[in-house]
mmCIF file of C-alpha atoms in Angstrom:
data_model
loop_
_atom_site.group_PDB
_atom_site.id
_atom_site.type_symbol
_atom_site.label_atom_id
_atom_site.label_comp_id
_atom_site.label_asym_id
_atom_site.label_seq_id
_atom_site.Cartn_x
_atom_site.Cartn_y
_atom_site.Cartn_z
ATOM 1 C CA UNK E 1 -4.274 -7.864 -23.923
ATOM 2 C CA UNK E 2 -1.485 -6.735 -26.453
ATOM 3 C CA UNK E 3 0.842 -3.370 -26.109
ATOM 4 C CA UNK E 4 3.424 -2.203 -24.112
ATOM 5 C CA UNK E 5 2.775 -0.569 -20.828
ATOM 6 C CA UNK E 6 4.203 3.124 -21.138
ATOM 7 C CA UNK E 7 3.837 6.219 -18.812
ATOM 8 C CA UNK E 8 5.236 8.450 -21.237
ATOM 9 C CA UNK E 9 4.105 11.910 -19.816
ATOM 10 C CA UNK E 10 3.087 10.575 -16.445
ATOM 11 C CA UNK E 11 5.399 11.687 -13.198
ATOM 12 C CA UNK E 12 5.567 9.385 -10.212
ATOM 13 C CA UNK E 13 7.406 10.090 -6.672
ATOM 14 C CA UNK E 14 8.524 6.425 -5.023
ATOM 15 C CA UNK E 15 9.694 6.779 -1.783
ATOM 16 C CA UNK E 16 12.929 4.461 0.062
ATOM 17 C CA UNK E 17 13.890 4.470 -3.943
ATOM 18 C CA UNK E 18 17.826 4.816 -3.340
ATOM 19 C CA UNK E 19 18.247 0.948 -2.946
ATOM 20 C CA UNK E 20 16.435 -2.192 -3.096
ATOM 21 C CA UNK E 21 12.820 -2.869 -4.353
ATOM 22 C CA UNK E 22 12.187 0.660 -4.235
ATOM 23 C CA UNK E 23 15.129 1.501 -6.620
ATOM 24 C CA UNK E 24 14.006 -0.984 -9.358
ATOM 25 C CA UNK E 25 10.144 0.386 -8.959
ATOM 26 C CA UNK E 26 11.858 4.038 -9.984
ATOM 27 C CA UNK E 27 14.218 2.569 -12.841
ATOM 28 C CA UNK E 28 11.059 0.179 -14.309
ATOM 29 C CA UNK E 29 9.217 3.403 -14.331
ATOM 30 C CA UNK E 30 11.538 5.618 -16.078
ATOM 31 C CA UNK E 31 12.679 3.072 -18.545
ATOM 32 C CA UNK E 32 8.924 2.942 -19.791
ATOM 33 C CA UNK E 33 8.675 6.759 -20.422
ATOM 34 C CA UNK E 34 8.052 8.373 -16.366
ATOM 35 C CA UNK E 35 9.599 11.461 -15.257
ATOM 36 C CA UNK E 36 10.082 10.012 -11.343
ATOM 37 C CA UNK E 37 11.266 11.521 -7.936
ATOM 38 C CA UNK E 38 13.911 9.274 -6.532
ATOM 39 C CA UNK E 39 13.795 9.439 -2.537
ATOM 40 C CA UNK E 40 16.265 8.040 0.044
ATOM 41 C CA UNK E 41 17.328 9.035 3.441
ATOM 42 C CA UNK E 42 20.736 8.487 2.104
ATOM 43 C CA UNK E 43 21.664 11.251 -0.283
ATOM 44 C CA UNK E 44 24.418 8.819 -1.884
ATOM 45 C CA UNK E 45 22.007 6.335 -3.136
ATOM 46 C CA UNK E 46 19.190 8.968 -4.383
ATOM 47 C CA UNK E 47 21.605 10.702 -6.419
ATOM 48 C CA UNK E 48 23.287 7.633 -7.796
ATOM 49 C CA UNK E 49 19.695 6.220 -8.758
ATOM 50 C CA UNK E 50 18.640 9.581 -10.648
ATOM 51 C CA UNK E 51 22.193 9.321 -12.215
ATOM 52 C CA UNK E 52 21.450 5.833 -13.325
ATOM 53 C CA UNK E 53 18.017 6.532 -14.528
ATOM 54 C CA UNK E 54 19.672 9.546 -16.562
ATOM 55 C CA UNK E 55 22.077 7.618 -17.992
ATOM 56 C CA UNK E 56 19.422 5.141 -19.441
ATOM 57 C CA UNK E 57 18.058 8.027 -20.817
ATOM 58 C CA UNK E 58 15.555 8.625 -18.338
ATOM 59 C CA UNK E 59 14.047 11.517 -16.217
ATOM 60 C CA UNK E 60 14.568 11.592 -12.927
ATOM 61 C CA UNK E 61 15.552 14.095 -10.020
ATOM 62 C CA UNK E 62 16.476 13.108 -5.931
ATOM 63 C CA UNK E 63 15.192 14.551 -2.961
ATOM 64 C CA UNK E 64 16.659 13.378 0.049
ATOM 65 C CA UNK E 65 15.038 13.035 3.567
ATOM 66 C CA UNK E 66 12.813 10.566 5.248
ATOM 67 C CA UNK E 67 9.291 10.423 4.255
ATOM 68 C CA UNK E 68 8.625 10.794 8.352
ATOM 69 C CA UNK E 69 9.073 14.386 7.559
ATOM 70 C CA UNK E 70 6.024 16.428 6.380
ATOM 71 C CA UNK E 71 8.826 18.546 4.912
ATOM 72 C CA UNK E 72 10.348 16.363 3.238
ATOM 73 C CA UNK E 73 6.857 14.597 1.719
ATOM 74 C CA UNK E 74 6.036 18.508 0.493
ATOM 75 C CA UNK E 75 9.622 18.966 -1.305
ATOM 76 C CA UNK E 76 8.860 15.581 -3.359
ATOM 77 C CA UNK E 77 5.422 17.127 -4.392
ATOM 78 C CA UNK E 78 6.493 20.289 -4.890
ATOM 79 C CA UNK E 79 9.209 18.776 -7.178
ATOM 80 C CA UNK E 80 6.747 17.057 -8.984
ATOM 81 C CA UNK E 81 4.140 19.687 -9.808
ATOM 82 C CA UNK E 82 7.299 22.440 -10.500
ATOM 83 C CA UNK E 83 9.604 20.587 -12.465
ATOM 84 C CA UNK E 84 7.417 17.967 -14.169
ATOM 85 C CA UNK E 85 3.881 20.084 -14.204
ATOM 86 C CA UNK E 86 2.134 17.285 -12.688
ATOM 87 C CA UNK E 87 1.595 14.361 -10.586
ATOM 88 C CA UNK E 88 0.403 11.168 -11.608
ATOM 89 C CA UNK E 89 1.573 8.311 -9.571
ATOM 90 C CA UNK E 90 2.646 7.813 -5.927
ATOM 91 C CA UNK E 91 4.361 4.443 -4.670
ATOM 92 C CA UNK E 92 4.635 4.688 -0.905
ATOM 93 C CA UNK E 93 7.700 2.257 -0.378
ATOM 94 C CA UNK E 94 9.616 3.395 2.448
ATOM 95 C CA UNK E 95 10.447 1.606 5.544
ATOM 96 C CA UNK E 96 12.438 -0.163 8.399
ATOM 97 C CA UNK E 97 11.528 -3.084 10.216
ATOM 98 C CA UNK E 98 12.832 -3.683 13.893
ATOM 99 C CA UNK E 99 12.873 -7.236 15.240
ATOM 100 C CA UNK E 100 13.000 -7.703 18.648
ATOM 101 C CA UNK E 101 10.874 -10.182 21.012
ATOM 102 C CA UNK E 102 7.293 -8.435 22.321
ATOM 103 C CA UNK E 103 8.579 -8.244 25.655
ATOM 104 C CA UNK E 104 11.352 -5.885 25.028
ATOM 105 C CA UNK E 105 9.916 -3.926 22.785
ATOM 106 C CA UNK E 106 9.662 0.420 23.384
ATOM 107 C CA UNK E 107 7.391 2.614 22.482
ATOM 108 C CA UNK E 108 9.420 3.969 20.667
ATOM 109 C CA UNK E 109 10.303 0.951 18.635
ATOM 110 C CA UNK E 110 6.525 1.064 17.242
ATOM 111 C CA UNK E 111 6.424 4.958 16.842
ATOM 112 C CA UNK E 112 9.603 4.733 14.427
ATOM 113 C CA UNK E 113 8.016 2.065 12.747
ATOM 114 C CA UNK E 114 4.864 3.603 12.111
ATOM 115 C CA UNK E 115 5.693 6.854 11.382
ATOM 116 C CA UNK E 116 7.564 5.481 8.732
ATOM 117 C CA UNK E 117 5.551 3.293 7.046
ATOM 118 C CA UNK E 118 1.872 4.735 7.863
ATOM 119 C CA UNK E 119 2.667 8.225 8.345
ATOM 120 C CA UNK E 120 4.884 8.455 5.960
ATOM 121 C CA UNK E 121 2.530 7.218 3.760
ATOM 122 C CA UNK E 122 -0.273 9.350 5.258
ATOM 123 C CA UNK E 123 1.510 12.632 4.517
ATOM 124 C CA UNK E 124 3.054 12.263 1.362
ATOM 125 C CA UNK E 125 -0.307 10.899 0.160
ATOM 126 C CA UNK E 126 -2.255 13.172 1.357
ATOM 127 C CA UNK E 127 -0.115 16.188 0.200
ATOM 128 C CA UNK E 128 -0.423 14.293 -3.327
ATOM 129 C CA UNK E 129 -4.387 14.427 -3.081
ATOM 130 C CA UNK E 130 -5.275 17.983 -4.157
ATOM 131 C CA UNK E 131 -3.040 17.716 -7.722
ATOM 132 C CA UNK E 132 -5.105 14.477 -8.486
ATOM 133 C CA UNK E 133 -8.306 15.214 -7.493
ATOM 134 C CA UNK E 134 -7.652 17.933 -9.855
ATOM 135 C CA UNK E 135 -6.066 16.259 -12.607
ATOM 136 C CA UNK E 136 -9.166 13.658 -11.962
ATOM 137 C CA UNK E 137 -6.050 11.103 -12.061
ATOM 138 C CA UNK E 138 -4.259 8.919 -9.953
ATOM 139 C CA UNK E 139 -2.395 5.751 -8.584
ATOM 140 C CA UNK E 140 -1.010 5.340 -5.197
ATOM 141 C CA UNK E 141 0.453 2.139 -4.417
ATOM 142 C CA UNK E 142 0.948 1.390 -0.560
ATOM 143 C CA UNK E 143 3.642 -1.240 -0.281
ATOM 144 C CA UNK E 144 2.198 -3.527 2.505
ATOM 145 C CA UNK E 145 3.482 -7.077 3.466
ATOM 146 C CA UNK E 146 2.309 -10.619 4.286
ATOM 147 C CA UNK E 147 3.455 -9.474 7.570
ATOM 148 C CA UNK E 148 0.265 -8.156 8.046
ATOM 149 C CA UNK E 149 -1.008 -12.047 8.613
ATOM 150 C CA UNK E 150 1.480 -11.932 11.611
ATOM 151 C CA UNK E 151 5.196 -12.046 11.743
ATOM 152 C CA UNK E 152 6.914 -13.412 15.033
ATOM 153 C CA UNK E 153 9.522 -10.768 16.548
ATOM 154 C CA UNK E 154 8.211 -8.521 13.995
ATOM 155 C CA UNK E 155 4.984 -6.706 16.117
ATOM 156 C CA UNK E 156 5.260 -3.093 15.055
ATOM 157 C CA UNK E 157 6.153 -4.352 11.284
ATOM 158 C CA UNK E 158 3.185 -6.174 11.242
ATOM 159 C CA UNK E 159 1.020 -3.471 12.551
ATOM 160 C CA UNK E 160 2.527 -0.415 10.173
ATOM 161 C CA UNK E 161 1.780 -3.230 7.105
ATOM 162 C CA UNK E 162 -2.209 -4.145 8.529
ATOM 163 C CA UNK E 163 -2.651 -0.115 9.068
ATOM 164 C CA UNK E 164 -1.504 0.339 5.028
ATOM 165 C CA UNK E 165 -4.333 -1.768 4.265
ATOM 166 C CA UNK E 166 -7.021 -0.281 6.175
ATOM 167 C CA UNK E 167 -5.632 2.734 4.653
ATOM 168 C CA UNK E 168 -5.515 1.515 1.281
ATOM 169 C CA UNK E 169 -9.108 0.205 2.108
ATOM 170 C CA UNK E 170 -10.790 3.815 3.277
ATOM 171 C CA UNK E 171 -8.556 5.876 0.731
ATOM 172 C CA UNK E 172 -9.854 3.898 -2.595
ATOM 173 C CA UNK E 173 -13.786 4.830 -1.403
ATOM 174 C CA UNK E 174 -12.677 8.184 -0.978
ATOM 175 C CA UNK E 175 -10.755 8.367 -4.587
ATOM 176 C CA UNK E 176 -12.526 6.396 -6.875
ATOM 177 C CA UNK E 177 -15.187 9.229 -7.411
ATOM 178 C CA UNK E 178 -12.121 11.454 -8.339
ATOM 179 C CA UNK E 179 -10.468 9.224 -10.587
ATOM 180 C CA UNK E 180 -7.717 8.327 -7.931
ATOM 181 C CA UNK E 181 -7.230 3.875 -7.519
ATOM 182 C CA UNK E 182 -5.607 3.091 -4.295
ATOM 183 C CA UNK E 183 -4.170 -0.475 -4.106
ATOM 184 C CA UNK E 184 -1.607 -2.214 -2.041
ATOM 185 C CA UNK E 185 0.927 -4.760 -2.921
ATOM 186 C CA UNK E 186 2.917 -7.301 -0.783
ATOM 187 C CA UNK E 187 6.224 -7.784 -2.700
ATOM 188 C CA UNK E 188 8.431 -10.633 -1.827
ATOM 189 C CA UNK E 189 12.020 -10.207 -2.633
ATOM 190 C CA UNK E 190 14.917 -11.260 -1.219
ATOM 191 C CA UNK E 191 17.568 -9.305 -3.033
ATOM 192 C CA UNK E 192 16.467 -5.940 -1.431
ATOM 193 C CA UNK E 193 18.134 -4.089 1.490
ATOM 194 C CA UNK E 194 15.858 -5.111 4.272
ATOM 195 C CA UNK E 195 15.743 -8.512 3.434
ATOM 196 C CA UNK E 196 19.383 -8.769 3.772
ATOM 197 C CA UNK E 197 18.742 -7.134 7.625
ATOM 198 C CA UNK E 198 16.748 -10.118 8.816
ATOM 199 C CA UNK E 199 18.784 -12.799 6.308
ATOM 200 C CA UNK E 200 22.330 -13.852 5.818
ATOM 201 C CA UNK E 201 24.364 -15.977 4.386
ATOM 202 C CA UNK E 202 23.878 -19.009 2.282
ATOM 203 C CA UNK E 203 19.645 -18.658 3.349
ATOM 204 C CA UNK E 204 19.984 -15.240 1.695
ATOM 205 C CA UNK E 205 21.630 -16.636 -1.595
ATOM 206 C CA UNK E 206 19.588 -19.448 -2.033
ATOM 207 C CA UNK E 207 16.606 -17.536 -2.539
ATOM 208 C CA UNK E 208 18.159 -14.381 -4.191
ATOM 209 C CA UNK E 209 17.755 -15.255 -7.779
ATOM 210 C CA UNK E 210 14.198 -16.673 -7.374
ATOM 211 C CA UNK E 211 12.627 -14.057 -5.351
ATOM 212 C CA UNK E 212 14.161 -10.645 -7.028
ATOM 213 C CA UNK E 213 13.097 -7.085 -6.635
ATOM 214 C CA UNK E 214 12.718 -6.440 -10.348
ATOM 215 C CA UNK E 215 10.523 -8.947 -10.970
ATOM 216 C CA UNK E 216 8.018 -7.386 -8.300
ATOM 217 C CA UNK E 217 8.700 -3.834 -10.148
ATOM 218 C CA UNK E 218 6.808 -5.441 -13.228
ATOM 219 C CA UNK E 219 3.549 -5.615 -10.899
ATOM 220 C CA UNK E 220 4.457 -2.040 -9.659
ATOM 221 C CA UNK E 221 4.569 -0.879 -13.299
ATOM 222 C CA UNK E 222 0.928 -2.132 -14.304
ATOM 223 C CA UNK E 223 -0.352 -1.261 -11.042
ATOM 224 C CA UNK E 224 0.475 2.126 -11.844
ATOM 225 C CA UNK E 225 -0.486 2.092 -15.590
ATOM 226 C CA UNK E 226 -3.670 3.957 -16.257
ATOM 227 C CA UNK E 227 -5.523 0.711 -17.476
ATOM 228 C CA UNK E 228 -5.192 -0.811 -14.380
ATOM 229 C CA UNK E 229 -8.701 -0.287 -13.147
ATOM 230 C CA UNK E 230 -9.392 -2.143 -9.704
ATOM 231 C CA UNK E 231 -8.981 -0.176 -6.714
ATOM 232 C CA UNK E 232 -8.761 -1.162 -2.711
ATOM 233 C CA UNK E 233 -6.936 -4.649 -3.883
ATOM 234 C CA UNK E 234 -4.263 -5.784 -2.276
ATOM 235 C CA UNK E 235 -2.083 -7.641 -4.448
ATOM 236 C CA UNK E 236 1.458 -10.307 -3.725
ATOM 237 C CA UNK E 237 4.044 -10.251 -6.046
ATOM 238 C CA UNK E 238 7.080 -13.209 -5.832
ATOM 239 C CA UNK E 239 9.147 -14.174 -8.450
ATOM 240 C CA UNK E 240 7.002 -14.802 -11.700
ATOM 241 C CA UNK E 241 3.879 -15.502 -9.183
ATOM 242 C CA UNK E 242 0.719 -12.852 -9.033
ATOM 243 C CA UNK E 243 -1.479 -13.304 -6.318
ATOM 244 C CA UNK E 244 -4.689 -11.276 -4.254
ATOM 245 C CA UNK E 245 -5.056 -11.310 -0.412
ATOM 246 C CA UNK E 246 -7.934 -10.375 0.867
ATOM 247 C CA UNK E 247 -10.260 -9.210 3.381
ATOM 248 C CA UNK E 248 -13.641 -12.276 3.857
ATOM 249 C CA UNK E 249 -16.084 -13.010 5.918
ATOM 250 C CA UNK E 250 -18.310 -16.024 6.495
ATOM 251 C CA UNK E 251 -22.032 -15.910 7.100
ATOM 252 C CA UNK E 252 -21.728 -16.939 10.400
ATOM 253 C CA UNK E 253 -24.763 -18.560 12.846
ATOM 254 C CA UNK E 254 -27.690 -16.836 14.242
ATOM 255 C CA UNK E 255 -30.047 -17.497 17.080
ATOM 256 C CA UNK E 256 -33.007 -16.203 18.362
ATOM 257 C CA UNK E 257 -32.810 -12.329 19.793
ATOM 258 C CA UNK E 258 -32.452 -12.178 23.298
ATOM 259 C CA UNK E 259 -31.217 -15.787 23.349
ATOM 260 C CA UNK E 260 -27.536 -14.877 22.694
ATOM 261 C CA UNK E 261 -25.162 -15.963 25.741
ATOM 262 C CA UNK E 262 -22.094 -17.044 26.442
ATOM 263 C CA UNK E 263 -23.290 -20.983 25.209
ATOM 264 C CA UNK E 264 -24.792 -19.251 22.700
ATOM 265 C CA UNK E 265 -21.781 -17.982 21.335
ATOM 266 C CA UNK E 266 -19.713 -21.565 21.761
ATOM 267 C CA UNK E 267 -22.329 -23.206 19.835
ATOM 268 C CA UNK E 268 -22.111 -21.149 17.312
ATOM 269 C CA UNK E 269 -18.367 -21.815 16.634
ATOM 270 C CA UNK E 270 -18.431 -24.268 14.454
ATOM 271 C CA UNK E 271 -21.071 -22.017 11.866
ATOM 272 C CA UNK E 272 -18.618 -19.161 12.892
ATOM 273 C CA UNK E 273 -16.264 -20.669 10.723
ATOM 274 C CA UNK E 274 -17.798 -22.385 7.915
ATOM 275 C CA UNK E 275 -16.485 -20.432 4.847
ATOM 276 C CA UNK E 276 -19.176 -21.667 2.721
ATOM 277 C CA UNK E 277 -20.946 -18.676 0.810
ATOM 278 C CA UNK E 278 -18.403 -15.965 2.603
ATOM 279 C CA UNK E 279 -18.319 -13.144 1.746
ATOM 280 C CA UNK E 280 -15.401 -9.909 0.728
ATOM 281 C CA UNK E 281 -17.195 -6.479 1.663
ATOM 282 C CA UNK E 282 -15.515 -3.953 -0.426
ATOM 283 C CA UNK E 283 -16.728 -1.136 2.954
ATOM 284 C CA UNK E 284 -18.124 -0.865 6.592
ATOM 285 C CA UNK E 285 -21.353 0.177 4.964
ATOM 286 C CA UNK E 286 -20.864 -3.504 2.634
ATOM 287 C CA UNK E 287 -20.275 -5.337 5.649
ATOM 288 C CA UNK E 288 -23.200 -3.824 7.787
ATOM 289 C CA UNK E 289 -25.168 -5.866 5.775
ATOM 290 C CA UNK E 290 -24.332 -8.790 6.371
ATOM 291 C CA UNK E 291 -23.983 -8.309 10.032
ATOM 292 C CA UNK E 292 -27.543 -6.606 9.556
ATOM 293 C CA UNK E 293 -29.501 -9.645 8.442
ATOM 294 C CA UNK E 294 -28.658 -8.013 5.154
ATOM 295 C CA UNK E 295 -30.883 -5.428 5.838
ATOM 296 C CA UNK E 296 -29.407 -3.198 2.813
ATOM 297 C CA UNK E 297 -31.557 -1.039 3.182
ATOM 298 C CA UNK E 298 -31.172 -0.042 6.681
ATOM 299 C CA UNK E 299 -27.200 -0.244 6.172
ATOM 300 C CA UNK E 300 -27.357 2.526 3.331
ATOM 301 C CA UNK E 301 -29.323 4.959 5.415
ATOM 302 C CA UNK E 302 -27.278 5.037 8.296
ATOM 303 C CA UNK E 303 -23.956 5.602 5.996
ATOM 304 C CA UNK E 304 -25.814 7.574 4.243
ATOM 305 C CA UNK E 305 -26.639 9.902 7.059
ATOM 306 C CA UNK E 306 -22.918 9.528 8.303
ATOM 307 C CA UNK E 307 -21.325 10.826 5.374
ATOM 308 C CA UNK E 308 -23.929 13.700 4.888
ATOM 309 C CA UNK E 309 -22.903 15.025 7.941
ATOM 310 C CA UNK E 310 -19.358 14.817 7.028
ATOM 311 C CA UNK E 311 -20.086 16.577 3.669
ATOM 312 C CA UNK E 312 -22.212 19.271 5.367
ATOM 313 C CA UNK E 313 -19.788 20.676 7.722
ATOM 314 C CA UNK E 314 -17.092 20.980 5.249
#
């Protein structure tokens, strides 16, 4: 494939932009032709970004507040659609991470966390929605994390990162029809701000140069780029490395109906977890078909007759 990526005319919002990854997702952006919103808690850091991007010759304008706010998620579209006429792009990137042990964790700890990372996501998504569906074009980018496999003293991290995914998951069946891809990426970096929370020192600087933020903003940029055409992926980006993760499952064992007990289901282990032939559902309704003998069939009329009724009483 030959060509520059460009987004000349397109107009992206990326959220927690004022520092780290999500300040060189913003600046790779602009510097290949987008008009972006730069967001930060810290009204510092989302000024001095837009500034930057500016000076480059660059559009770009802040608004400042946490993307926990449905207020502040509306101001960033409204900015958008007012200033810019439009709204192409969303990259979901803000978010904390708390690290304590499980046992002395709050509720609270995992309500920050989450509304965060999944609401905030949620809102400012969803508040994005309407101007694609009209446009018929979109890409929103849900930063999740490798978290999501499981991160010790990191619980409500790891939860906010799996919940993206599902999200990511049920929002790209819902926009495809419309035009609107919905992927997630797991960026490794550790020259960003919360990478320096959880590392110090000479660990921190070993890794610095090798891991950086702007080389994940590369796979941000063609993730966003119109010709980027897959959508409920969820890619990892580290260093120069591209990979996938993803979502499998094997064909399991069977036995006889009615025979199924607790023996059954030890004996069964070992067929449980043979990953020969497995298989990645792209939906519940995929999935129901393998756990339905592959009865397609009988999987696409009960979906079928789920999402009528949705449809109907709208």
């Amino acid at each position: 494939m030959a060509g520059e990526l460009r987004f000349d005319g397109r107009v992206a919002i990326v959220t927690g932009s004022g520092a780290g990854l999500g300040r060189e997702y913003a600046k790779m952006l602009a510097k290949r032709g987008a008009r972006v919103i730069v967001n930060d808690i810290v009204a510092e850091r989302a000024n001095s970004v837009a500034e930057e991007i500016a000076a480059s010759d660059g559009t770009a304008v802040a608004v400042v507040g946490s993307v926990s706010d449905r207020a502040v998620a509306a101001k960033m579209v409204t900015t958008a659609v007012e200033d810019y006429g439009r709204l192409d792009i969303v990259v979901n990137n803000a978010g904390i991470i708390i690290m304590k042990p499980f046992a002395k964790l709050t509720d609270d700890d995992l309500t920050k966390t989450l509304d965060v990372h999944l609401m905030g996501s949620w809102r400012l998504t969803q508040l994005a929605w309407p101007h694609m569906q009209k446009a018929r074009y979109g890409r929103v980018i849900m930063i999740c994390s490798s978290s999501m496999f499981g991160m010790k003293y990191a619980a409500p991290y790891s939860v906010a990162k799996a919940a993206l995914f599902g999200l990511t998951r049920a929002l790209a069946l819902e926009g495809t029809p419309d035009g609107i891809l919905v992927n997630s990426l797991a960026p490794v970096a550790f020259d960003s701000s919360m990478a320096e929370e959880v590392l110090s020192g000479t660990q921190s600087l070993a890794v610095r140069e090798r891991y950086s933020a702007a080389s994940v903003a590369a796979t941000v940029a063609w993730m966003a780029h119109q010709d980027f055409k897959l959508h409920g992926e969820c890619l990892v980006s580290y260093g120069s490395n591209l990979g996938r993760i993803f979502m499998g499952e094997t064909q399991g064992g069977r036995c006889e109906q009615g025979a199924y007990t607790p023996e059954a289901a030890r004996d069964l282990m070992s067929r449980a977890w043979d990953f020969k032939d497995f298989v990645l559902p792209t939906s519940t309704r995929d999935d129901f078909r393998v756990i339905s003998d592959h009865d397609g069939e009988y999987a696409d009329a009960s979906f079928d007759a789920l999402e009528a009724a949705v449809e109907s009483s709208e």
